[in-house]
Amino acid sequence: MKKISVDHLARVEGNGGISATIDGKIVSDVKFSIYEGPRLIEKLTIGRTPEEDVSMSPRICAICSVSHKNAVLRAIENALDVKISQKSYLLRNLMHMGEFIESHSLHTFYLALPDFLGFPNAIAMASKFEFEVKIALEMKHFGNHIMKTLNGRYIHGENAVIGGFGKYPYREELLQIKAKAIHFMPFVFKTVTLFCGIDYPDCPDSPTLYACCEPGDNKFGFWGDEILLSTGKTVHRD
Amino acid sequence: MNKDKLKIGIYELTGCAGCALLILDCEMELIDIFNAADIQSFLMAKSDNIDGELDIALVEGSVTTEKEIEELKDIRERAKVVVAFGLCASVGGIQARFGNKEWKENYKKIYGDIEMTHTKSVQSQPIDAYIDVDLYLPGCPVGKEQFLHFFTRALKGAPPEKYPRPVCVTCKYNENDCLLNKGIPCLGPLTADGCGSVCPNHNLPCQGCWGPAEGANPTSEFFLLKEKGFDIEAIKKRMSNYSGTKLAEFFEQFKKESK
């Protein structure tokens, strides 16, 4: 029987630790601790103008600040019965994609991959995987560039506001984003191949439950009033 | 080889982790950053962290638990220079708006009687409430240029460039139309610069997220805003969002002078 305890989990966002007892193949007494104190954000937004709430809410988390931004905008626009144009809707979607590209590049290559390849960090990986590390950085930069174009800056941008945007991007900027996205496609496939080739350790598995939102038009996506589950169940916002 | 390199530790307390992420957002400079300095501890980026003597400790986030107070004191003992990295470390962040009594009431309203199990939570405070701080780099999050300027200067042993002006100054350099003249309540004249006036550049009012500007003249500013027909209480409320515990200091002068 072995007791393991990791006081500070590395390469994750936020502060936490984990402890567990391992007896052969049986893991028990797993304790996961969060070290960050309460911030009482629920109370911070009360008594403020809707604009101030939109500004403060993304500060919940920097890594997913655009998701928080889209959520708070949707909530407030819904409450105030504000309709946004199709153009704004598409641009907010693009902004969200920027976050995905940035965050996934960070997560896969910088936070997760060093563990599987046996390195302490991604920069140390560069000696053996120079191309991957450099392209991952470029792809992360591309995601950030999309967020900056739409939201004003990388983290906690303020350009997406109730009703649309403070300033809309130029057509040329959007066309550049499109060209860049096409440019990265071969590397995206390479990434999938790389991650499919990793020898993942065996671990007890429970069936994964997938969820997504229904944005309308019989599509699936990351926002909408209905949550679709892989069990076939649909959960409505209300 | 590492002997000559500056030993740097990057630590996260409570916050959104945006200032630590900001360092990883320096994509084009990241490899150089890791090569130029000896990054001893950076939990978000690496797993081989060492808690030893440091030349510089960058601390982001505000203090919200007793465990964090201990950690912070330990960092202070090990580091020659401690930098309050970002708004939360500098002023306590958005979460430091409540006074102690109000904080306790609000905690109860949200969490009821549930307490943290491994440590005790305390009202959010900037790091200088517990330790001596050598340098402040405010911002929510710290600006990328601001960090890179700081880092390159630190490598040469120079202190960071100060931004002793409000957002308003940079906004004028950027030739934006003044939003206050259009009747939009903008915090540019009262807020510390470092963001490059990003909100007014996008036709949006400054939200104040770099905290109060050192050397701003709130008294004169408030009279001016009053004259222009703005609601002073609403402006103060807005200003308190990102001023944390430093708001009181900021308004002390105003109170004295307006009497």
Coordinates of N, CA, C and O in Angstrom, one line a residue, chain B residues 38-172:
Chain B
D38 N 16.6 32.0 -15.0 CA 16.5 30.7 -14.4 C 15.1 30.7 -13.7 O 15.0 31.2 -12.6
I39 N 14.1 30.2 -14.4 CA 12.7 30.2 -13.8 C 12.6 29.1 -12.8 O 12.5 27.9 -13.2
Q40 N 12.8 29.4 -11.6 CA 12.8 28.3 -10.5 C 11.5 27.7 -10.2 O 11.4 26.6 -9.9
S41 N 10.5 28.6 -10.2 CA 9.2 28.1 -9.9 C 8.1 28.8 -10.7 O 8.1 30.0 -10.8
F42 N 7.3 28.0 -11.4 CA 6.2 28.6 -12.2 C 5.2 27.4 -12.4 O 5.2 26.7 -13.4
L43 N 4.3 27.3 -11.4 CA 3.4 26.1 -11.4 C 2.6 25.9 -12.6 O 2.3 24.8 -13.0
M44 N 2.2 27.0 -13.2 CA 1.3 26.9 -14.4 C 2.0 26.3 -15.6 O 1.4 25.7 -16.4
A45 N 3.4 26.5 -15.6 CA 4.1 26.1 -16.8 C 5.0 24.9 -16.6 O 5.4 24.3 -17.6
K46 N 5.5 24.6 -15.4 CA 6.4 23.6 -15.2 C 6.2 22.8 -14.0 O 5.6 23.3 -13.0
S47 N 6.8 21.5 -14.0 CA 6.6 20.7 -12.8 C 7.8 20.5 -11.9 O 7.7 20.1 -10.8
D48 N 9.0 20.9 -12.4 CA 10.2 20.7 -11.6 C 10.5 22.0 -10.9 O 11.5 22.7 -11.1
N49 N 9.6 22.4 -10.0 CA 9.7 23.7 -9.3 C 10.6 23.5 -8.0 O 10.5 22.5 -7.3
I50 N 11.4 24.5 -7.7 CA 12.2 24.5 -6.5 C 11.9 25.7 -5.7 O 11.7 26.8 -6.2
D51 N 11.7 25.5 -4.4 CA 11.5 26.6 -3.4 C 12.8 27.0 -2.8 O 13.0 26.7 -1.6
G52 N 13.6 27.8 -3.5 CA 14.9 28.2 -2.9 C 15.0 29.7 -2.9 O 14.0 30.4 -3.0
E53 N 16.3 30.1 -2.8 CA 16.5 31.6 -2.8 C 16.2 32.1 -4.2 O 16.5 31.5 -5.2
L54 N 15.7 33.3 -4.2 CA 15.3 34.0 -5.4 C 15.8 35.4 -5.6 O 16.0 36.1 -4.6
D55 N 16.1 35.8 -6.8 CA 16.4 37.2 -7.0 C 15.1 38.0 -7.1 O 15.0 39.0 -6.5
I56 N 14.1 37.4 -7.9 CA 12.9 38.1 -8.0 C 11.7 37.2 -7.9 O 11.7 36.1 -8.4
A57 N 10.7 37.5 -7.1 CA 9.5 36.8 -7.0 C 8.4 37.6 -7.6 O 8.1 38.7 -7.1
L58 N 7.7 37.1 -8.6 CA 6.5 37.7 -9.1 C 5.3 37.1 -8.4 O 5.1 35.9 -8.6
V59 N 4.5 37.9 -7.7 CA 3.4 37.3 -7.0 C 2.1 37.8 -7.6 O 1.9 39.1 -7.7
E60 N 1.3 37.0 -8.2 CA 0.0 37.4 -8.7 C -1.2 36.9 -7.8 O -1.0 35.9 -7.1
G61 N -2.3 37.6 -7.9 CA -3.4 37.2 -7.1 C -3.4 37.9 -5.7 O -2.4 38.5 -5.3
S62 N -4.6 37.8 -5.1 CA -4.7 38.4 -3.8 C -4.7 37.4 -2.7 O -4.8 36.2 -3.0
V63 N -4.5 37.8 -1.5 CA -4.5 36.9 -0.3 C -5.9 36.6 0.2 O -6.5 37.5 0.6
T64 N -6.3 35.4 0.2 CA -7.7 35.1 0.6 C -7.8 33.9 1.6 O -8.9 33.5 2.0
T65 N -6.6 33.3 1.9 CA -6.6 32.2 3.0 C -5.4 32.4 3.9 O -4.4 33.0 3.5
E66 N -5.5 31.7 5.0 CA -4.4 31.8 6.0 C -3.2 31.0 5.4 O -2.0 31.4 5.7
K67 N -3.4 30.0 4.6 CA -2.4 29.2 4.0 C -1.6 30.1 3.0 O -0.3 30.1 3.0
E68 N -2.3 31.0 2.3 CA -1.6 31.9 1.4 C -0.8 33.0 2.1 O 0.3 33.4 1.6
I69 N -1.2 33.3 3.3 CA -0.4 34.3 4.1 C 0.9 33.6 4.5 O 2.0 34.3 4.3
E70 N 0.9 32.4 4.9 CA 2.1 31.6 5.2 C 3.0 31.5 4.0 O 4.2 31.8 4.0
E71 N 2.4 31.1 2.9 CA 3.2 31.0 1.6 C 3.8 32.3 1.2 O 5.0 32.3 0.8
L72 N 3.1 33.4 1.4 CA 3.6 34.7 1.0 C 4.8 35.1 1.9 O 5.8 35.6 1.4
K73 N 4.7 34.8 3.2 CA 5.8 35.2 4.1 C 7.0 34.4 3.7 O 8.1 34.9 3.8
D74 N 6.8 33.1 3.3 CA 7.9 32.3 2.9 C 8.6 32.8 1.7 O 9.8 32.9 1.6
I75 N 7.8 33.2 0.7 CA 8.3 33.8 -0.5 C 9.1 35.1 -0.2 O 10.2 35.3 -0.7
R76 N 8.6 35.9 0.7 CA 9.3 37.1 1.1 C 10.7 36.8 1.7 O 11.7 37.5 1.4
E77 N 10.7 35.8 2.5 CA 12.0 35.4 3.1 C 13.0 34.9 2.1 O 14.2 35.1 2.3
R78 N 12.5 34.3 1.0 CA 13.5 33.7 0.1 C 13.9 34.7 -1.0 O 14.8 34.4 -1.7
A79 N 13.1 35.7 -1.3 CA 13.3 36.6 -2.4 C 13.9 37.9 -2.1 O 13.6 38.5 -1.1
K80 N 14.9 38.3 -2.9 CA 15.5 39.6 -2.7 C 14.5 40.7 -3.1 O 14.4 41.7 -2.4
V81 N 13.8 40.5 -4.2 CA 12.8 41.5 -4.6 C 11.4 40.8 -4.8 O 11.4 39.8 -5.5
V82 N 10.4 41.4 -4.2 CA 9.1 40.9 -4.4 C 8.3 41.9 -5.2 O 8.2 43.1 -4.9
V83 N 7.7 41.4 -6.3 CA 6.9 42.3 -7.2 C 5.4 41.9 -7.1 O 5.0 40.7 -7.2
A84 N 4.6 42.9 -6.8 CA 3.1 42.7 -6.8 C 2.7 42.7 -8.3 O 2.8 43.7 -8.9
F85 N 2.4 41.5 -8.8 CA 2.2 41.3 -10.3 C 0.8 41.3 -10.6 O 0.1 40.3 -10.4
G86 N 0.3 42.5 -11.1 CA -1.1 42.6 -11.4 C -2.0 43.3 -10.4 O -1.6 43.6 -9.3
L87 N -3.2 43.5 -10.8 CA -4.2 44.3 -10.0 C -4.5 43.6 -8.6 O -4.5 44.3 -7.6
C88 N -4.7 42.3 -8.6 CA -5.1 41.6 -7.4 C -4.0 41.7 -6.4 O -4.2 42.0 -5.2
A89 N -2.7 41.5 -6.8 CA -1.6 41.6 -5.8 C -1.4 43.0 -5.4 O -1.0 43.2 -4.3
S90 N -1.6 43.9 -6.3 CA -1.4 45.4 -6.0 C -2.4 46.0 -5.1 O -2.1 46.7 -4.2
V91 N -3.7 45.8 -5.4 CA -4.8 46.4 -4.7 C -5.8 45.4 -4.1 O -6.7 45.8 -3.4
G92 N -5.6 44.2 -4.4 CA -6.6 43.2 -3.8 C -7.6 42.6 -4.8 O -8.3 41.7 -4.6
G93 N -7.6 43.3 -6.0 CA -8.5 42.8 -7.1 C -9.9 43.2 -6.9 O -10.3 43.8 -5.9
I94 N -10.8 42.8 -7.8 CA -12.2 43.1 -7.7 C -12.8 42.5 -6.4 O -13.7 43.0 -5.9
Q95 N -12.1 41.4 -6.0 CA -12.7 40.7 -4.8 C -12.3 41.4 -3.5 O -12.7 40.9 -2.4
A96 N -11.6 42.5 -3.5 CA -11.3 43.2 -2.3 C -12.1 44.4 -2.0 O -11.8 45.3 -1.2
R97 N -13.3 44.4 -2.7 CA -14.1 45.6 -2.5 C -14.8 45.8 -1.2 O -15.1 46.9 -0.7
F98 N -15.1 44.6 -0.6 CA -15.9 44.6 0.6 C -15.1 44.9 1.9 O -14.0 44.4 2.0
G99 N -15.6 45.6 2.8 CA -15.0 45.8 4.1 C -15.2 44.4 4.9 O -15.9 43.6 4.5
N100 N -14.4 44.3 6.0 CA -14.4 43.0 6.7 C -15.8 42.5 7.1 O -16.2 41.4 6.9
K101 N -16.7 43.5 7.6 CA -18.0 43.1 8.1 C -18.9 42.7 6.9 O -19.5 41.6 7.0
E102 N -18.8 43.5 5.9 CA -19.6 43.2 4.7 C -19.2 41.9 4.1 O -20.0 41.1 3.6
W103 N -17.9 41.6 4.1 CA -17.3 40.4 3.5 C -17.9 39.2 4.3 O -18.3 38.2 3.6
K104 N -17.9 39.3 5.6 CA -18.4 38.1 6.4 C -19.9 37.9 6.1 O -20.3 36.7 5.9
E105 N -20.7 39.0 6.0 CA -22.1 38.8 5.7 C -22.3 38.2 4.3 O -23.1 37.3 4.1
N106 N -21.5 38.7 3.3 CA -21.7 38.2 1.9 C -21.2 36.7 1.8 O -21.8 36.0 1.1
Y107 N -20.2 36.4 2.6 CA -19.7 35.0 2.6 C -20.8 34.1 3.0 O -21.1 33.1 2.4
K108 N -21.5 34.5 4.1 CA -22.6 33.7 4.7 C -23.7 33.6 3.7 O -24.3 32.5 3.5
K109 N -24.0 34.6 3.0 CA -25.1 34.6 2.0 C -24.8 33.7 0.9 O -25.7 33.0 0.3
I110 N -23.6 33.5 0.5 CA -23.2 32.7 -0.7 C -23.0 31.2 -0.2 O -23.5 30.3 -0.8
Y111 N -22.1 31.1 0.8 CA -21.7 29.7 1.2 C -22.4 29.2 2.5 O -22.1 28.0 2.9
G112 N -23.2 30.0 3.1 CA -23.8 29.6 4.4 C -22.8 29.3 5.4 O -21.9 30.1 5.6
D113 N -22.9 28.1 6.1 CA -22.0 27.8 7.2 C -20.8 27.0 6.7 O -20.0 26.5 7.5
I114 N -20.7 26.7 5.3 CA -19.6 25.9 4.8 C -18.3 26.7 4.9 O -18.2 27.8 4.4
E115 N -17.3 26.0 5.5 CA -16.0 26.6 5.6 C -15.0 25.8 4.8 O -15.2 24.7 4.4
M116 N -13.8 26.4 4.4 CA -12.8 25.7 3.8 C -12.2 24.7 4.8 O -12.1 25.0 6.0
T117 N -11.9 23.5 4.3 CA -11.5 22.4 5.2 C -10.0 22.5 5.7 O -9.7 22.2 6.8
H118 N -9.1 22.8 4.7 CA -7.7 22.7 5.0 C -7.1 24.0 5.5 O -6.0 24.0 6.0
T119 N -7.8 25.1 5.4 CA -7.3 26.4 5.8 C -8.5 27.3 6.1 O -9.6 26.9 5.9
K120 N -8.2 28.5 6.6 CA -9.3 29.4 6.9 C -9.3 30.5 5.9 O -8.3 31.0 5.5
S121 N -10.5 30.8 5.3 CA -10.5 31.9 4.4 C -10.6 33.2 5.1 O -11.2 33.4 6.1
V122 N -10.0 34.2 4.5 CA -10.0 35.6 5.0 C -10.4 36.6 3.9 O -10.4 36.2 2.8
Q123 N -10.8 37.8 4.4 CA -11.2 38.8 3.4 C -10.0 39.1 2.5 O -8.9 39.1 2.9
S124 N -10.3 39.3 1.2 CA -9.3 39.5 0.2 C -8.4 40.7 0.5 O -9.0 41.8 0.7
Q125 N -7.1 40.6 0.4 CA -6.2 41.7 0.6 C -5.1 41.7 -0.4 O -4.7 40.7 -0.8
P126 N -4.5 42.9 -0.7 CA -3.3 42.9 -1.5 C -2.2 42.4 -0.8 O -2.2 42.3 0.5
I127 N -1.1 42.0 -1.5 CA 0.0 41.3 -0.7 C 0.7 42.2 0.2 O 1.3 41.8 1.2
D128 N 0.7 43.5 0.0 CA 1.4 44.4 0.9 C 0.6 44.6 2.3 O 1.1 45.3 3.1
A129 N -0.5 44.0 2.4 CA -1.2 43.9 3.7 C -0.4 43.0 4.7 O -0.6 43.1 5.9
Y130 N 0.4 42.1 4.1 CA 1.1 41.1 4.9 C 2.6 41.2 4.8 O 3.3 40.8 5.8
I131 N 3.2 41.6 3.7 CA 4.6 41.7 3.5 C 5.0 43.0 2.9 O 4.2 43.7 2.3
D132 N 6.3 43.3 3.0 CA 6.9 44.5 2.3 C 7.0 44.1 0.8 O 7.4 43.1 0.4
V133 N 6.5 45.1 0.0 CA 6.6 44.9 -1.5 C 7.5 45.9 -2.1 O 7.5 47.0 -1.8
D134 N 8.4 45.4 -3.0 CA 9.4 46.3 -3.6 C 8.9 47.0 -4.8 O 9.2 48.2 -5.0
L135 N 8.2 46.3 -5.6 CA 7.7 46.9 -6.9 C 6.3 46.5 -7.2 O 5.8 45.4 -6.8
Y136 N 5.6 47.4 -7.9 CA 4.2 47.1 -8.3 C 4.0 47.2 -9.8 O 4.5 48.1 -10.4
L137 N 3.4 46.2 -10.3 CA 3.1 46.2 -11.8 C 1.6 46.0 -11.8 O 1.1 44.8 -11.8
P138 N 0.8 47.0 -11.8 CA -0.7 46.8 -11.8 C -1.2 46.4 -13.2 O -0.5 46.3 -14.1
G139 N -2.5 46.2 -13.3 CA -3.1 45.8 -14.5 C -4.0 44.6 -14.4 O -3.7 43.7 -13.6
C140 N -5.1 44.5 -15.1 CA -6.0 43.4 -15.0 C -6.2 42.8 -16.4 O -7.2 43.2 -17.0
P141 N -5.4 42.0 -17.0 CA -4.1 41.6 -16.4 C -3.0 42.6 -16.8 O -3.2 43.4 -17.6
V142 N -1.8 42.4 -16.2 CA -0.6 43.2 -16.6 C -0.5 43.2 -18.1 O -0.7 42.2 -18.7
G143 N -0.1 44.4 -18.6 CA 0.0 44.4 -20.1 C 1.2 43.7 -20.5 O 2.2 43.5 -19.8
K144 N 1.2 43.1 -21.7 CA 2.3 42.3 -22.3 C 3.5 43.1 -22.4 O 4.6 42.7 -22.0
E145 N 3.4 44.3 -23.0 CA 4.5 45.2 -23.1 C 5.1 45.6 -21.8 O 6.3 45.6 -21.6
Q146 N 4.2 45.9 -20.8 CA 4.6 46.2 -19.5 C 5.5 45.1 -18.9 O 6.5 45.4 -18.3
F147 N 5.0 43.9 -19.0 CA 5.8 42.8 -18.5 C 7.1 42.6 -19.2 O 8.2 42.4 -18.6
L148 N 7.1 42.7 -20.5 CA 8.4 42.5 -21.3 C 9.4 43.6 -21.0 O 10.6 43.4 -20.8
H149 N 8.9 44.9 -20.8 CA 9.8 46.0 -20.4 C 10.4 45.7 -19.1 O 11.6 45.8 -18.8
F150 N 9.5 45.2 -18.2 CA 10.0 44.9 -16.8 C 11.0 43.8 -16.8 O 12.1 43.9 -16.2
F151 N 10.7 42.8 -17.6 CA 11.6 41.6 -17.6 C 13.0 42.0 -18.2 O 14.0 41.6 -17.6
T152 N 13.0 42.7 -19.3 CA 14.3 43.0 -20.0 C 15.1 43.9 -19.1 O 16.3 43.8 -19.0
R153 N 14.4 44.9 -18.4 CA 15.1 45.8 -17.6 C 15.7 45.0 -16.3 O 16.8 45.3 -15.9
A154 N 14.9 44.1 -15.8 CA 15.3 43.3 -14.7 C 16.6 42.5 -15.0 O 17.4 42.4 -14.1
L155 N 16.6 42.0 -16.2 CA 17.8 41.2 -16.6 C 19.1 42.1 -16.5 O 20.2 41.6 -16.2
K156 N 18.9 43.4 -16.7 CA 20.1 44.3 -16.6 C 20.1 44.9 -15.2 O 20.9 45.9 -15.0
G157 N 19.3 44.5 -14.3 CA 19.4 45.0 -13.0 C 18.7 46.4 -12.8 O 19.0 47.1 -11.8
A158 N 17.9 46.8 -13.8 CA 17.2 48.1 -13.7 C 15.8 48.0 -13.2 O 15.1 47.0 -13.5
P159 N 15.3 49.0 -12.5 CA 13.9 48.9 -12.0 C 13.0 49.1 -13.2 O 13.4 49.6 -14.2
P160 N 11.7 48.7 -13.0 CA 10.8 48.9 -14.1 C 10.5 50.3 -14.4 O 10.6 51.2 -13.6
E161 N 10.1 50.5 -15.7 CA 9.6 51.8 -16.1 C 8.4 52.2 -15.3 O 7.5 51.3 -15.2
K162 N 8.2 53.4 -14.9 CA 7.0 53.8 -14.2 C 6.0 54.3 -15.2 O 6.4 54.8 -16.3
Y163 N 4.7 54.2 -14.9 CA 3.7 54.7 -15.7 C 3.0 55.8 -14.9 O 1.9 55.6 -14.4
P164 N 3.7 56.9 -14.7 CA 3.1 57.9 -13.7 C 2.1 58.8 -14.4 O 2.1 60.0 -14.2
R165 N 1.2 58.2 -15.2 CA 0.2 59.1 -15.8 C -1.1 58.3 -15.9 O -1.1 57.1 -15.9
P166 N -2.2 59.0 -16.0 CA -3.5 58.3 -16.2 C -3.7 57.8 -17.7 O -3.0 58.3 -18.6
V167 N -4.6 57.0 -17.9 CA -5.0 56.5 -19.2 C -5.3 57.6 -20.2 O -4.9 57.6 -21.4
C168 N -5.8 58.7 -19.6 CA -6.2 59.9 -20.4 C -5.0 60.4 -21.3 O -5.2 60.8 -22.4
V169 N -3.8 60.4 -20.7 CA -2.7 60.9 -21.5 C -2.4 60.1 -22.7 O -2.3 60.6 -23.8
T170 N -2.3 58.7 -22.6 CA -2.1 57.9 -23.7 C -3.3 58.0 -24.7 O -3.1 57.9 -25.9
C171 N -4.5 58.1 -24.2 CA -5.7 58.3 -25.0 C -5.5 59.5 -25.9 O -5.9 59.4 -27.1
K172 N -5.0 60.6 -25.4 CA -4.8 61.8 -26.2 C -3.7 61.5 -27.3 O -3.9 61.9 -28.4

